Short mmCIF file of C-alpha atoms in Angstrom, two decimals:
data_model
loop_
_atom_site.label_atom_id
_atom_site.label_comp_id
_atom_site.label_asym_id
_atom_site.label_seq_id
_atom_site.Cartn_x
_atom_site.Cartn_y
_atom_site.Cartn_z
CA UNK A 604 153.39 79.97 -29.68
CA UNK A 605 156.77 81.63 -30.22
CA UNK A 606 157.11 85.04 -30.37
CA UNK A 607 158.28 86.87 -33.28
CA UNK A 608 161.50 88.82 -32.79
CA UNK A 609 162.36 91.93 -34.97
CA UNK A 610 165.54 93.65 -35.46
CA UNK A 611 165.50 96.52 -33.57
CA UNK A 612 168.56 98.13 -35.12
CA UNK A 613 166.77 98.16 -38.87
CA UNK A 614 163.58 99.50 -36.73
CA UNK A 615 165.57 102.63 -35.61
CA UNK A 616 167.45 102.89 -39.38
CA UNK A 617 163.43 102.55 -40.54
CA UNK A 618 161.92 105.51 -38.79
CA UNK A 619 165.10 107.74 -39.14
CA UNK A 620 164.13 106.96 -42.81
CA UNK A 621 160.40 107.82 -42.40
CA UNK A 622 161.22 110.97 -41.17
CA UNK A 623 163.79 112.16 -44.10
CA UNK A 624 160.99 110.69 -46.72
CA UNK A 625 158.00 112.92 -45.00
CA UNK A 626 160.96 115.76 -45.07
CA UNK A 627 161.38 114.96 -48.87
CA UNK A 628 157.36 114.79 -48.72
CA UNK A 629 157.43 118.37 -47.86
CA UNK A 630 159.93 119.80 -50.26
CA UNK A 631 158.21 117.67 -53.30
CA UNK A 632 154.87 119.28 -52.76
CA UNK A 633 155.99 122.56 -52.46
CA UNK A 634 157.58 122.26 -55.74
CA UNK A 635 155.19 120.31 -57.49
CA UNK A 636 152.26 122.94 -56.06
CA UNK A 637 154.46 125.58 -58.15
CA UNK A 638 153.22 123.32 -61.57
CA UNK A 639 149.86 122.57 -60.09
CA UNK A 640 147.06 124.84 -62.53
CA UNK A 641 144.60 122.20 -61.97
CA UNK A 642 142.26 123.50 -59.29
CA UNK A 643 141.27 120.15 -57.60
CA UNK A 644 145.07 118.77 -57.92
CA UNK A 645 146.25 121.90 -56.41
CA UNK A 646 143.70 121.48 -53.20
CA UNK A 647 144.62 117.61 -52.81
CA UNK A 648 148.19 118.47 -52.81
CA UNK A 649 147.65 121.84 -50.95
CA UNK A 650 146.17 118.76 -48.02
CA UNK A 651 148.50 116.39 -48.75
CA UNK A 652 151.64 119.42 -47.97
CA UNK A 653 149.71 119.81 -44.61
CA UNK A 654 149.81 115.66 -44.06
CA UNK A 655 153.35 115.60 -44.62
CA UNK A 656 153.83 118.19 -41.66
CA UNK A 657 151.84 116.39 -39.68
CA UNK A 658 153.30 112.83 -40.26
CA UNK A 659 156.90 114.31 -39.49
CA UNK A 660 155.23 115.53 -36.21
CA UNK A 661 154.31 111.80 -35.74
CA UNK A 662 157.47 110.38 -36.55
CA UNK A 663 159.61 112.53 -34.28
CA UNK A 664 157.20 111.34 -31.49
CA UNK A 665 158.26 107.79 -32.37
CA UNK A 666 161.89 109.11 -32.29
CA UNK A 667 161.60 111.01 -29.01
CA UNK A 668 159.65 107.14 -27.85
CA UNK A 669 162.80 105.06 -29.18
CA UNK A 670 165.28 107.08 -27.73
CA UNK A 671 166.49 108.40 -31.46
CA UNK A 672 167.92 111.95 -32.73
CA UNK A 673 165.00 112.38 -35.38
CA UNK A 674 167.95 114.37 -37.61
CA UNK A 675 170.38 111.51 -36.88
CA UNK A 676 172.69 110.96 -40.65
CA UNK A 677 172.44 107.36 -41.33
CA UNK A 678 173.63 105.73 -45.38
CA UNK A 679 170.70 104.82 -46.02
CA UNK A 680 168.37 108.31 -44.99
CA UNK A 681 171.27 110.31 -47.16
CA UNK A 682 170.12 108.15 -50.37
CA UNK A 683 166.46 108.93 -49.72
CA UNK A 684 167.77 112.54 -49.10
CA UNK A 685 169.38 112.16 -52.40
CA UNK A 686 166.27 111.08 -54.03
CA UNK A 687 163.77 113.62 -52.98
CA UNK A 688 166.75 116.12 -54.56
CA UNK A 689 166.72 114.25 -57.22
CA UNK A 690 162.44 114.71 -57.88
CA UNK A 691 162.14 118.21 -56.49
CA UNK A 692 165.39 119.12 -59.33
CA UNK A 693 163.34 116.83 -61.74
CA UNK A 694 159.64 119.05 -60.83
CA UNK A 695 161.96 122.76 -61.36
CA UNK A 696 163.61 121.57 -65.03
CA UNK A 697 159.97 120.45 -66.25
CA UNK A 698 158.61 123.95 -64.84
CA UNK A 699 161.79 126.20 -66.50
CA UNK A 700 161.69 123.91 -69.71
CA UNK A 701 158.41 122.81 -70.68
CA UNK A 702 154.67 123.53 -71.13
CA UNK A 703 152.43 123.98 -68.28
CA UNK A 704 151.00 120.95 -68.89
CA UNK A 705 153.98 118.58 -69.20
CA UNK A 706 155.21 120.55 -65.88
CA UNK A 707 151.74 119.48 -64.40
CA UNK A 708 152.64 116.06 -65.10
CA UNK A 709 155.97 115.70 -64.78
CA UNK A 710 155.46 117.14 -60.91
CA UNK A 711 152.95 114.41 -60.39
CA UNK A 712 154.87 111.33 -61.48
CA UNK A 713 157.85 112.92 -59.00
CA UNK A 714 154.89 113.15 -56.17
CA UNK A 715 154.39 109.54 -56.85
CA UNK A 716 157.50 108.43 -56.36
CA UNK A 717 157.32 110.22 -52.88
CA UNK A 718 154.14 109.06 -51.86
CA UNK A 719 155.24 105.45 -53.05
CA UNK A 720 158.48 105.38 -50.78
CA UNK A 721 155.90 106.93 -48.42
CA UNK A 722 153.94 104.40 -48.04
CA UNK A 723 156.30 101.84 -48.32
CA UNK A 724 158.08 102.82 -45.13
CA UNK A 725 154.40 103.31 -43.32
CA UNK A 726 153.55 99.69 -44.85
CA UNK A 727 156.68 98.03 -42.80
CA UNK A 728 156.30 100.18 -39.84
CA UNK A 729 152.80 98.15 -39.60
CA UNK A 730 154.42 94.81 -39.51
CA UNK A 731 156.48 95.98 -37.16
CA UNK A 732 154.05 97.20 -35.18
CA UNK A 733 151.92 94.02 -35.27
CA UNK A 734 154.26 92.18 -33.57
CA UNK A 735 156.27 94.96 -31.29
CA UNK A 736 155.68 94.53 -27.47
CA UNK A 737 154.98 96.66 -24.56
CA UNK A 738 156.28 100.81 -24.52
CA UNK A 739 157.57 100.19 -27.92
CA UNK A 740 154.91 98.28 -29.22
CA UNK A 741 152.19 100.83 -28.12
CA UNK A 742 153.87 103.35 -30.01
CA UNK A 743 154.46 101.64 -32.98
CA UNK A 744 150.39 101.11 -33.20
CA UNK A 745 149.51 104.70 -32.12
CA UNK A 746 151.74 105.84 -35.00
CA UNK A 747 150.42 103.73 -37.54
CA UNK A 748 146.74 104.03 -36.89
CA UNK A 749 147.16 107.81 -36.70
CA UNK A 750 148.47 107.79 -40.13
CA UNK A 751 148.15 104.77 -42.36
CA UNK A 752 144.69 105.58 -43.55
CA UNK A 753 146.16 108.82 -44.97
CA UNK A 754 149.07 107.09 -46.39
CA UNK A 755 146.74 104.85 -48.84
CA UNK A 756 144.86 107.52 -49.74
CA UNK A 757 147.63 109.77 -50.81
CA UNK A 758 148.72 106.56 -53.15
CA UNK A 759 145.90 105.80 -54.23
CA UNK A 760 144.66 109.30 -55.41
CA UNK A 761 148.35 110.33 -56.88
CA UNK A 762 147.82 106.78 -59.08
CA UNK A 763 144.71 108.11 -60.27
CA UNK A 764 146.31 111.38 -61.14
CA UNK A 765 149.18 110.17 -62.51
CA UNK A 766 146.86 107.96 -64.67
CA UNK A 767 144.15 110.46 -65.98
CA UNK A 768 147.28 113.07 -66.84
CA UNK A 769 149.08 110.60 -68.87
CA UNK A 770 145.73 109.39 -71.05
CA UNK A 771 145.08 112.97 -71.71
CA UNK A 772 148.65 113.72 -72.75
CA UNK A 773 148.11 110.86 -75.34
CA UNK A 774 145.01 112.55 -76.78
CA UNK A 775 142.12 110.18 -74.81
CA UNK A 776 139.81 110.71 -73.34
CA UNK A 777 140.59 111.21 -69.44
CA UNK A 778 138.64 111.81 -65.98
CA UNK A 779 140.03 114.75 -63.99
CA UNK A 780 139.72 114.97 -61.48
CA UNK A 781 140.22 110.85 -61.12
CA UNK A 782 137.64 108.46 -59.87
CA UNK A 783 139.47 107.62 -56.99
CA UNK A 784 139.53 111.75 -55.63
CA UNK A 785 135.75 111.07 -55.07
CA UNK A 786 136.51 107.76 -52.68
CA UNK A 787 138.15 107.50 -49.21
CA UNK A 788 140.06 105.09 -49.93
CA UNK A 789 141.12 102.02 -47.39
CA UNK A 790 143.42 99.46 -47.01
CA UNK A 791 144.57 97.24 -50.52
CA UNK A 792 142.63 100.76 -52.26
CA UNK A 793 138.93 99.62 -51.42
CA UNK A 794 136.68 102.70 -50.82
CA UNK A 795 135.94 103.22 -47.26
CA UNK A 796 133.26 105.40 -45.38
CA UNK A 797 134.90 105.97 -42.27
CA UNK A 798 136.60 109.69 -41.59
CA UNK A 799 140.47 109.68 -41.64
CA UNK A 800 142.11 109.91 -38.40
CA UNK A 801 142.82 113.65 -37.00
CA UNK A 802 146.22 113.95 -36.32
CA UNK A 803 147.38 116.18 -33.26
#
């Protein structure tokens, strides 16, 4: 069976990416935990700040694997630079400008868009990794399975909160917190009983 080639350039442009969006991770959370009055949506994001440390730890270990400047400027890290300005701006207008609760939700529909880009990047990473050989390839797995299981779980609860915040700004009735904040969630969103991975 033939084996499946990659291009390593994109790989190197991909986790140079990874770690400006888990930089951009930081700085969203720290702004959106400004708007945060709910007390369980401030602890998930107070653990989901702490993550996004944590991942960037992971990433520059990748960097330091592949040979890569983990601050090296690349066109396409400056746009996802330019986003995460773009959400954390987006999180400080709602917060000077509107009522706590629009501020509340505003921040969490910006957090989404991080964690969503987030994941994303995580997502290909896997593929990547599925396929990579030897020092590289080894790597590629350790970093994934370290943190993908926190990656779907950040999605999938932000969804929930997004979701819950937006009926109740219509008037509905809505669950806060969410459903989903009392499930680990796995892979594709299905619950899951095993305990995330401790990262190091």
């Amino acid at each position: 069976m033939n084996r499946v080639h990659y291009d390593s350039h994109q790989l190197d442009e991909l986790v140079l990416q990874m770690m400006e969006t888990e930089q951009v991770g930081e700085r969203v959370y720290r702004a959106a935990l400004a708007c945060a009055h709910h007390p369980a949506l401030k602890k998930e994001w107070q653990g989901y700040l702490r993550d996004s440390q944590a991942h960037q730890g992971v990433v520059r270990r990748m960097c330091d694997a592949l040979g890569l400047d983990p601050q090296a400027p690349t066109a396409a890290r400056a746009v996802v630079r330019q986003l995460g300005d773009a959400w954390v701006q987006a999180i400080e207008t709602a917060q000077r400008t509107s009522d706590p609760d629009t501020a509340q939700r505003v921040a969490c529909e910006c957090v989404l868009h991080a964690e969503t880009k987030d994941h994303a990047n995580w997502e290909l990473l896997g593929r990547v990794a599925r396929v990579a050989v030897g020092d590289v390839g080894q790597t590629l797995k350790a970093a994934h399975k370290a943190v993908e299981k926190n990656e779907e779980h950040h999605l999938q609860h932000i969804q929930g909160w997004h979701r819950e915040l937006a009926i109740q700004a219509l008037g509905l009735p809505a669950v806060l917190p969410p459903p989903e904040a009392g499930k680990k969630m796995g892979l594709g969103g299905t619950p899951r009983s095993e305990p995330q991975v401790a990262l190091h």
